[in-house]
Amino acid sequence: RIGQRDAALYVARLQPGESVTLPDAPFVHLFVPVGSVELESAGALGEGDAARLSSGGARRVTAVESAEMLVWEMHASPG
């Protein structure tokens, strides 16, 4: 059971060169289980990498190779 009612989970599959914009939320967690992506203002993330963002505004994620992403959007502190 997840004790975070102010959270949403998104899943995306991107082909090389495709981009999506991460939600503009107080807390965002990005996980890349497959492939590699480029996270705007942060750099490359490969298979198994993750990034935790807080109050940074919406950012673009672009696939370097075919990739899958899991994105958690949270509007309350995860702790």
PDB file of C-alpha atoms in Angstrom:
ATOM      1  CA  ARG A   1       0.000   0.000   0.000  1.00  0.00           C
ATOM      2  CA  ILE A   2       1.291   3.433  -0.951  1.00  0.00           C
ATOM      3  CA  GLY A   3       0.592   6.085   1.642  1.00  0.00           C
ATOM      4  CA  GLN A   4       0.641   8.941  -0.871  1.00  0.00           C
ATOM      5  CA  ARG A   5      -2.814   9.925  -2.066  1.00  0.00           C
ATOM      6  CA  ASP A   6      -1.461  13.025  -3.829  1.00  0.00           C
ATOM      7  CA  ALA A   7       0.592  10.977  -6.316  1.00  0.00           C
ATOM      8  CA  ALA A   8       0.192   9.885  -9.926  1.00  0.00           C
ATOM      9  CA  LEU A   9       2.242   7.374 -11.917  1.00  0.00           C
ATOM     10  CA  TYR A  10       2.917   7.818 -15.649  1.00  0.00           C
ATOM     11  CA  VAL A  11       4.536   5.344 -18.037  1.00  0.00           C
ATOM     12  CA  ALA A  12       6.034   6.244 -21.407  1.00  0.00           C
ATOM     13  CA  ARG A  13       7.737   4.382 -24.243  1.00  0.00           C
ATOM     14  CA  LEU A  14       9.814   6.648 -26.464  1.00  0.00           C
ATOM     15  CA  GLN A  15      11.560   6.050 -29.769  1.00  0.00           C
ATOM     16  CA  PRO A  16      14.927   7.746 -30.442  1.00  0.00           C
ATOM     17  CA  GLY A  17      14.425  11.511 -30.742  1.00  0.00           C
ATOM     18  CA  GLU A  18      10.943  11.544 -29.198  1.00  0.00           C
ATOM     19  CA  SER A  19      10.386  13.861 -26.225  1.00  0.00           C
ATOM     20  CA  VAL A  20       7.908  14.332 -23.404  1.00  0.00           C
ATOM     21  CA  THR A  21       7.582  17.035 -20.778  1.00  0.00           C
ATOM     22  CA  LEU A  22       7.692  15.990 -17.143  1.00  0.00           C
ATOM     23  CA  PRO A  23       4.904  17.321 -14.910  1.00  0.00           C
ATOM     24  CA  ASP A  24       5.478  20.654 -13.176  1.00  0.00           C
ATOM     25  CA  ALA A  25       4.952  19.320  -9.654  1.00  0.00           C
ATOM     26  CA  PRO A  26       6.602  19.933  -6.269  1.00  0.00           C
ATOM     27  CA  PHE A  27       8.142  16.439  -6.370  1.00  0.00           C
ATOM     28  CA  VAL A  28       8.889  14.302  -9.449  1.00  0.00           C
ATOM     29  CA  HIS A  29      10.747  10.986  -9.580  1.00  0.00           C
ATOM     30  CA  LEU A  30      11.905   9.664 -12.973  1.00  0.00           C
ATOM     31  CA  PHE A  31      13.118   6.071 -13.426  1.00  0.00           C
ATOM     32  CA  VAL A  32      14.502   4.640 -16.693  1.00  0.00           C
ATOM     33  CA  PRO A  33      14.156   0.817 -16.653  1.00  0.00           C
ATOM     34  CA  VAL A  34      15.021   0.395 -20.359  1.00  0.00           C
ATOM     35  CA  GLY A  35      17.121   2.432 -22.795  1.00  0.00           C
ATOM     36  CA  SER A  36      18.604   5.890 -22.318  1.00  0.00           C
ATOM     37  CA  VAL A  37      17.293   9.445 -22.245  1.00  0.00           C
ATOM     38  CA  GLU A  38      18.560  12.998 -21.948  1.00  0.00           C
ATOM     39  CA  LEU A  39      16.981  14.998 -19.111  1.00  0.00           C
ATOM     40  CA  GLU A  40      16.921  18.749 -19.758  1.00  0.00           C
ATOM     41  CA  SER A  41      19.310  20.629 -17.423  1.00  0.00           C
ATOM     42  CA  ALA A  42      20.597  17.356 -15.926  1.00  0.00           C
ATOM     43  CA  GLY A  43      22.135  15.214 -18.663  1.00  0.00           C
ATOM     44  CA  ALA A  44      22.046  11.577 -19.659  1.00  0.00           C
ATOM     45  CA  LEU A  45      20.214   8.827 -17.775  1.00  0.00           C
ATOM     46  CA  GLY A  46      20.762   5.196 -18.747  1.00  0.00           C
ATOM     47  CA  GLU A  47      19.083   1.912 -17.982  1.00  0.00           C
ATOM     48  CA  GLY A  48      18.469   1.651 -14.233  1.00  0.00           C
ATOM     49  CA  ASP A  49      19.118   5.359 -13.562  1.00  0.00           C
ATOM     50  CA  ALA A  50      16.741   7.656 -11.703  1.00  0.00           C
ATOM     51  CA  ALA A  51      16.382  11.363 -11.010  1.00  0.00           C
ATOM     52  CA  ARG A  52      14.513  13.063  -8.194  1.00  0.00           C
ATOM     53  CA  LEU A  53      13.348  16.611  -8.950  1.00  0.00           C
ATOM     54  CA  SER A  54      11.788  19.142  -6.606  1.00  0.00           C
ATOM     55  CA  SER A  55      10.137  22.414  -7.571  1.00  0.00           C
ATOM     56  CA  GLY A  56      12.252  22.667 -10.706  1.00  0.00           C
ATOM     57  CA  GLY A  57       9.440  23.316 -13.167  1.00  0.00           C
ATOM     58  CA  ALA A  58       8.551  21.176 -16.154  1.00  0.00           C
ATOM     59  CA  ARG A  59      11.538  19.613 -17.966  1.00  0.00           C
ATOM     60  CA  ARG A  60      11.850  17.833 -21.296  1.00  0.00           C
ATOM     61  CA  VAL A  61      13.060  14.251 -21.548  1.00  0.00           C
ATOM     62  CA  THR A  62      14.316  13.051 -24.936  1.00  0.00           C
ATOM     63  CA  ALA A  63      15.063   9.440 -25.862  1.00  0.00           C
ATOM     64  CA  VAL A  64      18.633   8.825 -27.031  1.00  0.00           C
ATOM     65  CA  GLU A  65      17.670   5.234 -27.897  1.00  0.00           C
ATOM     66  CA  SER A  66      14.383   3.363 -27.491  1.00  0.00           C
ATOM     67  CA  ALA A  67      13.445   3.881 -23.852  1.00  0.00           C
ATOM     68  CA  GLU A  68      10.803   3.268 -21.224  1.00  0.00           C
ATOM     69  CA  MET A  69      10.205   5.667 -18.329  1.00  0.00           C
ATOM     70  CA  LEU A  70       8.260   5.613 -15.097  1.00  0.00           C
ATOM     71  CA  VAL A  71       7.392   9.039 -13.690  1.00  0.00           C
ATOM     72  CA  TRP A  72       5.867   9.673 -10.269  1.00  0.00           C
ATOM     73  CA  GLU A  73       4.251  13.086  -9.775  1.00  0.00           C
ATOM     74  CA  MET A  74       3.726  14.020  -6.122  1.00  0.00           C
ATOM     75  CA  HIS A  75       2.089  17.080  -4.603  1.00  0.00           C
ATOM     76  CA  ALA A  76       2.999  16.296  -1.005  1.00  0.00           C
ATOM     77  CA  SER A  77       6.345  15.415   0.541  1.00  0.00           C
ATOM     78  CA  PRO A  78       7.281  11.776  -0.144  1.00  0.00           C
ATOM     79  CA  GLY A  79       8.645  11.440   3.378  1.00  0.00           C
TER      80      GLY A  79
END
